Short mmCIF file of N, CA and C and ligand atoms in Angstrom, two decimals:
data_model
loop_
_atom_site.label_atom_id
_atom_site.label_comp_id
_atom_site.label_asym_id
_atom_site.label_seq_id
_atom_site.Cartn_x
_atom_site.Cartn_y
_atom_site.Cartn_z
N MET O 12 5.90 -12.63 -13.52
CA MET O 12 5.24 -11.37 -13.21
C MET O 12 4.39 -10.95 -14.40
N SER O 13 3.16 -10.51 -14.13
CA SER O 13 2.30 -10.07 -15.22
C SER O 13 1.58 -8.79 -14.82
N SER O 14 1.16 -8.06 -15.84
CA SER O 14 0.45 -6.82 -15.59
C SER O 14 -1.01 -7.12 -15.24
N ARG O 15 -1.52 -6.41 -14.26
CA ARG O 15 -2.89 -6.64 -13.82
C ARG O 15 -3.56 -5.30 -13.50
N ILE O 16 -4.74 -5.10 -14.06
CA ILE O 16 -5.53 -3.91 -13.71
C ILE O 16 -6.22 -4.19 -12.37
N LEU O 17 -6.05 -3.26 -11.40
CA LEU O 17 -6.62 -3.47 -10.07
C LEU O 17 -8.00 -2.85 -9.92
N CYS O 18 -8.15 -1.61 -10.40
CA CYS O 18 -9.40 -0.89 -10.20
C CYS O 18 -9.34 0.39 -11.02
N ARG O 19 -10.44 1.13 -11.01
CA ARG O 19 -10.40 2.46 -11.61
C ARG O 19 -9.69 3.41 -10.65
N LEU O 20 -9.00 4.39 -11.22
CA LEU O 20 -8.28 5.35 -10.38
C LEU O 20 -9.24 6.06 -9.43
N ASP O 21 -10.44 6.38 -9.91
CA ASP O 21 -11.36 7.15 -9.06
C ASP O 21 -12.00 6.30 -7.96
N GLU O 22 -11.64 5.03 -7.87
CA GLU O 22 -12.08 4.20 -6.76
C GLU O 22 -11.18 4.35 -5.54
N ILE O 23 -10.06 5.05 -5.71
CA ILE O 23 -9.15 5.31 -4.59
C ILE O 23 -9.20 6.80 -4.29
N PRO O 24 -9.52 7.19 -3.04
CA PRO O 24 -9.55 8.61 -2.71
C PRO O 24 -8.18 9.24 -2.95
N ASP O 25 -8.19 10.55 -3.15
CA ASP O 25 -6.94 11.28 -3.38
C ASP O 25 -6.77 12.35 -2.30
N PRO O 26 -5.88 12.22 -1.31
CA PRO O 26 -5.03 11.05 -1.10
C PRO O 26 -5.82 9.94 -0.40
N GLY O 27 -5.38 8.71 -0.62
CA GLY O 27 -6.06 7.59 0.00
C GLY O 27 -5.39 6.28 -0.35
N SER O 28 -5.98 5.18 0.11
CA SER O 28 -5.36 3.88 -0.09
C SER O 28 -6.43 2.82 -0.25
N LYS O 29 -6.03 1.69 -0.82
CA LYS O 29 -6.97 0.59 -1.04
C LYS O 29 -6.20 -0.72 -1.04
N GLY O 30 -6.77 -1.73 -0.38
CA GLY O 30 -6.13 -3.03 -0.31
C GLY O 30 -6.71 -3.99 -1.34
N PHE O 31 -5.89 -4.97 -1.74
CA PHE O 31 -6.31 -5.98 -2.71
C PHE O 31 -5.73 -7.32 -2.29
N GLU O 32 -6.51 -8.38 -2.53
CA GLU O 32 -6.02 -9.73 -2.25
C GLU O 32 -6.21 -10.61 -3.48
N PHE O 33 -5.24 -11.48 -3.70
CA PHE O 33 -5.28 -12.42 -4.83
C PHE O 33 -5.03 -13.81 -4.29
N GLY O 34 -5.63 -14.80 -4.92
CA GLY O 34 -5.37 -16.18 -4.55
C GLY O 34 -6.05 -16.54 -3.24
N GLU O 35 -5.71 -17.71 -2.71
CA GLU O 35 -6.30 -18.15 -1.46
C GLU O 35 -5.37 -19.14 -0.78
N GLY O 36 -5.68 -19.42 0.47
CA GLY O 36 -4.88 -20.36 1.24
C GLY O 36 -3.43 -19.93 1.30
N ALA O 37 -2.51 -20.90 1.10
CA ALA O 37 -1.08 -20.60 1.17
C ALA O 37 -0.66 -19.67 0.03
N GLY O 38 -1.47 -19.59 -1.03
CA GLY O 38 -1.13 -18.73 -2.16
C GLY O 38 -1.71 -17.33 -2.05
N LEU O 39 -2.31 -16.99 -0.91
CA LEU O 39 -2.93 -15.68 -0.74
C LEU O 39 -1.86 -14.58 -0.80
N ARG O 40 -2.14 -13.55 -1.58
CA ARG O 40 -1.23 -12.42 -1.71
C ARG O 40 -2.01 -11.16 -1.39
N SER O 41 -1.50 -10.36 -0.47
CA SER O 41 -2.19 -9.16 -0.03
C SER O 41 -1.31 -7.95 -0.32
N ILE O 42 -1.85 -6.97 -1.05
CA ILE O 42 -1.10 -5.77 -1.39
C ILE O 42 -1.99 -4.55 -1.14
N PHE O 43 -1.39 -3.37 -1.18
CA PHE O 43 -2.20 -2.15 -1.11
C PHE O 43 -1.60 -1.08 -2.01
N VAL O 44 -2.47 -0.18 -2.43
CA VAL O 44 -2.08 0.92 -3.31
C VAL O 44 -2.37 2.23 -2.60
N VAL O 45 -1.45 3.17 -2.69
CA VAL O 45 -1.66 4.52 -2.17
C VAL O 45 -1.71 5.47 -3.36
N ARG O 46 -2.74 6.31 -3.34
CA ARG O 46 -2.85 7.34 -4.38
C ARG O 46 -2.47 8.68 -3.77
N ALA O 47 -1.62 9.42 -4.47
CA ALA O 47 -1.24 10.76 -4.02
C ALA O 47 -1.17 11.63 -5.28
N GLY O 48 -2.24 12.37 -5.54
CA GLY O 48 -2.28 13.20 -6.74
C GLY O 48 -2.26 12.33 -7.98
N SER O 49 -1.31 12.60 -8.87
CA SER O 49 -1.23 11.86 -10.11
C SER O 49 -0.31 10.65 -10.00
N GLU O 50 0.07 10.27 -8.77
CA GLU O 50 0.96 9.12 -8.58
C GLU O 50 0.25 8.02 -7.81
N VAL O 51 0.64 6.78 -8.13
CA VAL O 51 0.21 5.64 -7.32
C VAL O 51 1.45 4.84 -6.92
N HIS O 52 1.40 4.30 -5.71
CA HIS O 52 2.50 3.47 -5.18
C HIS O 52 1.86 2.22 -4.58
N ALA O 53 2.48 1.07 -4.84
CA ALA O 53 1.93 -0.19 -4.33
C ALA O 53 2.99 -0.93 -3.53
N TYR O 54 2.51 -1.62 -2.47
CA TYR O 54 3.40 -2.38 -1.60
C TYR O 54 2.72 -3.66 -1.16
N GLU O 55 3.55 -4.65 -0.79
CA GLU O 55 3.01 -5.84 -0.13
C GLU O 55 2.41 -5.41 1.21
N ASN O 56 1.27 -5.98 1.57
CA ASN O 56 0.65 -5.66 2.85
C ASN O 56 1.30 -6.51 3.94
N SER O 57 2.56 -6.19 4.21
CA SER O 57 3.34 -6.96 5.17
C SER O 57 4.32 -6.01 5.85
N CYS O 58 4.11 -5.80 7.13
CA CYS O 58 4.97 -4.87 7.87
C CYS O 58 6.33 -5.51 8.13
N PRO O 59 7.43 -4.80 7.87
CA PRO O 59 8.75 -5.39 8.13
C PRO O 59 8.99 -5.71 9.60
N HIS O 60 8.18 -5.17 10.51
CA HIS O 60 8.36 -5.46 11.94
C HIS O 60 7.99 -6.90 12.27
N THR O 61 6.81 -7.35 11.85
CA THR O 61 6.35 -8.72 12.21
C THR O 61 5.90 -9.53 11.01
N ASP O 62 5.94 -8.95 9.82
CA ASP O 62 5.39 -9.57 8.60
C ASP O 62 3.87 -9.65 8.61
N GLY O 63 3.22 -9.02 9.58
CA GLY O 63 1.76 -9.01 9.62
C GLY O 63 1.21 -7.90 8.75
N PRO O 64 -0.12 -7.90 8.53
CA PRO O 64 -0.75 -6.84 7.72
C PRO O 64 -0.68 -5.49 8.42
N LEU O 65 -0.70 -4.42 7.64
CA LEU O 65 -0.60 -3.07 8.21
C LEU O 65 -1.96 -2.51 8.62
N ASP O 66 -3.04 -3.00 8.02
CA ASP O 66 -4.35 -2.38 8.23
C ASP O 66 -5.20 -3.17 9.21
N TRP O 67 -5.85 -2.48 10.14
CA TRP O 67 -6.88 -3.08 10.98
C TRP O 67 -8.24 -2.89 10.33
N VAL O 68 -8.38 -1.78 9.67
CA VAL O 68 -9.63 -1.44 8.99
C VAL O 68 -9.36 -1.54 7.49
N PRO O 69 -10.22 -2.25 6.73
CA PRO O 69 -9.96 -2.41 5.30
C PRO O 69 -9.71 -1.08 4.60
N ASP O 70 -8.70 -1.04 3.76
CA ASP O 70 -8.37 0.10 2.89
C ASP O 70 -7.78 1.30 3.63
N GLN O 71 -7.54 1.19 4.94
CA GLN O 71 -6.94 2.32 5.67
C GLN O 71 -5.49 2.00 6.01
N PHE O 72 -4.60 2.61 5.23
CA PHE O 72 -3.17 2.37 5.40
C PHE O 72 -2.42 3.66 5.73
N LEU O 73 -3.13 4.78 5.83
CA LEU O 73 -2.45 6.07 5.98
C LEU O 73 -2.66 6.67 7.37
N THR O 74 -1.80 7.63 7.70
CA THR O 74 -1.97 8.41 8.92
C THR O 74 -3.24 9.27 8.81
N LEU O 75 -3.65 9.86 9.91
CA LEU O 75 -4.82 10.74 9.87
C LEU O 75 -4.62 11.88 8.88
N GLU O 76 -3.38 12.38 8.80
CA GLU O 76 -3.08 13.47 7.88
C GLU O 76 -2.99 12.99 6.43
N LYS O 77 -2.96 11.68 6.25
CA LYS O 77 -2.88 11.04 4.92
C LYS O 77 -1.61 11.43 4.16
N ASP O 78 -0.56 11.73 4.90
CA ASP O 78 0.70 12.08 4.25
C ASP O 78 1.77 11.01 4.44
N MET O 79 1.46 9.94 5.18
CA MET O 79 2.39 8.84 5.41
C MET O 79 1.58 7.55 5.49
N ILE O 80 2.26 6.42 5.26
CA ILE O 80 1.68 5.10 5.51
C ILE O 80 1.93 4.78 6.98
N GLN O 81 0.93 4.21 7.67
CA GLN O 81 1.14 3.84 9.07
C GLN O 81 0.62 2.44 9.33
N CYS O 82 1.44 1.63 10.00
CA CYS O 82 1.03 0.29 10.40
C CYS O 82 0.12 0.40 11.61
N ALA O 83 -1.04 -0.25 11.55
CA ALA O 83 -2.01 -0.16 12.64
C ALA O 83 -1.58 -0.96 13.86
N THR O 84 -0.65 -1.90 13.70
CA THR O 84 -0.34 -2.80 14.81
C THR O 84 0.53 -2.12 15.87
N HIS O 85 1.67 -1.58 15.48
CA HIS O 85 2.55 -0.91 16.45
C HIS O 85 2.93 0.49 16.00
N GLY O 86 2.29 1.01 14.98
CA GLY O 86 2.43 2.42 14.65
C GLY O 86 3.60 2.82 13.78
N ALA O 87 4.34 1.89 13.19
CA ALA O 87 5.45 2.28 12.32
C ALA O 87 4.95 3.21 11.20
N VAL O 88 5.77 4.20 10.85
CA VAL O 88 5.38 5.20 9.85
C VAL O 88 6.35 5.09 8.66
N PHE O 89 5.78 5.04 7.46
CA PHE O 89 6.55 4.84 6.23
C PHE O 89 6.27 5.97 5.25
N ARG O 90 7.29 6.35 4.46
CA ARG O 90 7.07 7.33 3.39
C ARG O 90 6.23 6.70 2.28
N ILE O 91 5.31 7.49 1.73
CA ILE O 91 4.46 6.98 0.66
C ILE O 91 5.28 6.68 -0.59
N GLU O 92 6.24 7.54 -0.90
CA GLU O 92 6.91 7.44 -2.20
C GLU O 92 7.88 6.26 -2.32
N ASP O 93 8.45 5.80 -1.21
CA ASP O 93 9.39 4.68 -1.33
C ASP O 93 9.23 3.61 -0.25
N GLY O 94 8.26 3.77 0.64
CA GLY O 94 8.00 2.75 1.65
C GLY O 94 9.04 2.67 2.75
N TYR O 95 9.91 3.67 2.85
CA TYR O 95 10.97 3.66 3.86
C TYR O 95 10.39 4.01 5.23
N CYS O 96 10.75 3.25 6.24
CA CYS O 96 10.21 3.46 7.59
C CYS O 96 11.02 4.55 8.30
N ILE O 97 10.33 5.63 8.67
CA ILE O 97 11.03 6.76 9.32
C ILE O 97 10.79 6.81 10.82
N ALA O 98 9.84 6.02 11.33
CA ALA O 98 9.59 6.03 12.78
C ALA O 98 8.91 4.73 13.17
N GLY O 99 9.18 4.28 14.41
CA GLY O 99 8.54 3.07 14.90
C GLY O 99 9.55 1.94 15.05
N PRO O 100 9.03 0.74 15.38
CA PRO O 100 9.92 -0.37 15.73
C PRO O 100 10.76 -0.91 14.58
N CYS O 101 10.45 -0.57 13.34
CA CYS O 101 11.25 -1.06 12.21
C CYS O 101 11.88 0.11 11.44
N THR O 102 12.21 1.19 12.16
CA THR O 102 12.86 2.34 11.53
C THR O 102 14.08 1.91 10.73
N GLY O 103 14.16 2.39 9.49
CA GLY O 103 15.29 2.04 8.63
C GLY O 103 14.99 0.89 7.69
N ASP O 104 13.94 0.11 7.99
CA ASP O 104 13.50 -0.95 7.07
C ASP O 104 12.53 -0.35 6.04
N SER O 105 12.15 -1.14 5.06
CA SER O 105 11.24 -0.65 4.02
C SER O 105 10.17 -1.68 3.70
N LEU O 106 9.02 -1.18 3.30
CA LEU O 106 7.98 -2.04 2.72
C LEU O 106 8.50 -2.61 1.40
N THR O 107 7.92 -3.73 0.97
CA THR O 107 8.31 -4.34 -0.31
C THR O 107 7.49 -3.70 -1.43
N PRO O 108 8.18 -2.99 -2.35
CA PRO O 108 7.43 -2.29 -3.39
C PRO O 108 6.96 -3.22 -4.50
N ILE O 109 5.88 -2.80 -5.17
CA ILE O 109 5.34 -3.49 -6.35
C ILE O 109 5.21 -2.44 -7.44
N PRO O 110 5.73 -2.71 -8.64
CA PRO O 110 5.60 -1.71 -9.72
C PRO O 110 4.13 -1.38 -9.98
N ALA O 111 3.80 -0.08 -9.92
CA ALA O 111 2.41 0.36 -10.11
C ALA O 111 2.39 1.58 -11.01
N ARG O 112 1.28 1.73 -11.75
CA ARG O 112 1.17 2.87 -12.66
C ARG O 112 -0.30 3.13 -12.96
N ILE O 113 -0.53 4.32 -13.48
CA ILE O 113 -1.87 4.68 -13.96
C ILE O 113 -1.91 4.40 -15.46
N GLU O 114 -2.91 3.63 -15.88
CA GLU O 114 -3.11 3.34 -17.31
C GLU O 114 -4.48 3.86 -17.70
N GLY O 115 -4.52 4.98 -18.37
CA GLY O 115 -5.80 5.58 -18.71
C GLY O 115 -6.50 6.00 -17.43
N ASP O 116 -7.70 5.44 -17.17
CA ASP O 116 -8.40 5.76 -15.93
C ASP O 116 -8.33 4.62 -14.93
N SER O 117 -7.33 3.74 -15.09
CA SER O 117 -7.20 2.57 -14.21
C SER O 117 -5.84 2.54 -13.52
N VAL O 118 -5.78 1.72 -12.45
CA VAL O 118 -4.53 1.49 -11.73
C VAL O 118 -4.05 0.08 -12.08
N ALA O 119 -2.79 -0.03 -12.50
CA ALA O 119 -2.23 -1.33 -12.89
C ALA O 119 -0.98 -1.61 -12.08
N VAL O 120 -0.72 -2.90 -11.83
CA VAL O 120 0.51 -3.33 -11.17
C VAL O 120 1.13 -4.48 -11.95
N ASP O 121 2.42 -4.68 -11.74
CA ASP O 121 3.11 -5.86 -12.24
C ASP O 121 3.27 -6.79 -11.07
N ILE O 122 2.58 -7.92 -11.12
CA ILE O 122 2.58 -8.79 -9.95
C ILE O 122 2.62 -10.25 -10.38
S1 LIG G 207 3.65 -4.94 12.97
FE1 LIG G 207 3.87 -3.00 11.99
S2 LIG G 207 4.82 -1.79 13.52
FE2 LIG G 207 4.68 -3.73 14.45
#
């Protein structure tokens, strides 16, 4: 695991989300970051329901109200702060978290 700068903090709306991909082929890794005020949270872009991606539209991982994460495929709803699923077909499961933090004016993860 190594520290990686993903983007500038102001590249993610507040509140808002942004997806990132690393590698290619079988080594492709897809994650997303949610910004909420002075906090950032990162998760693998893999829904516990089917292991598929959560977003149909790039960088859109939140509900219309932007207060929860929502899977676009079957509508599962997850808390932003811990990725716990509170509604939908995988209620009680959780997204896989990735350590994330703000470093100066940038967003960094340990990945
Ligand atoms: S794939 Fe996410 S709710 Fe079904």
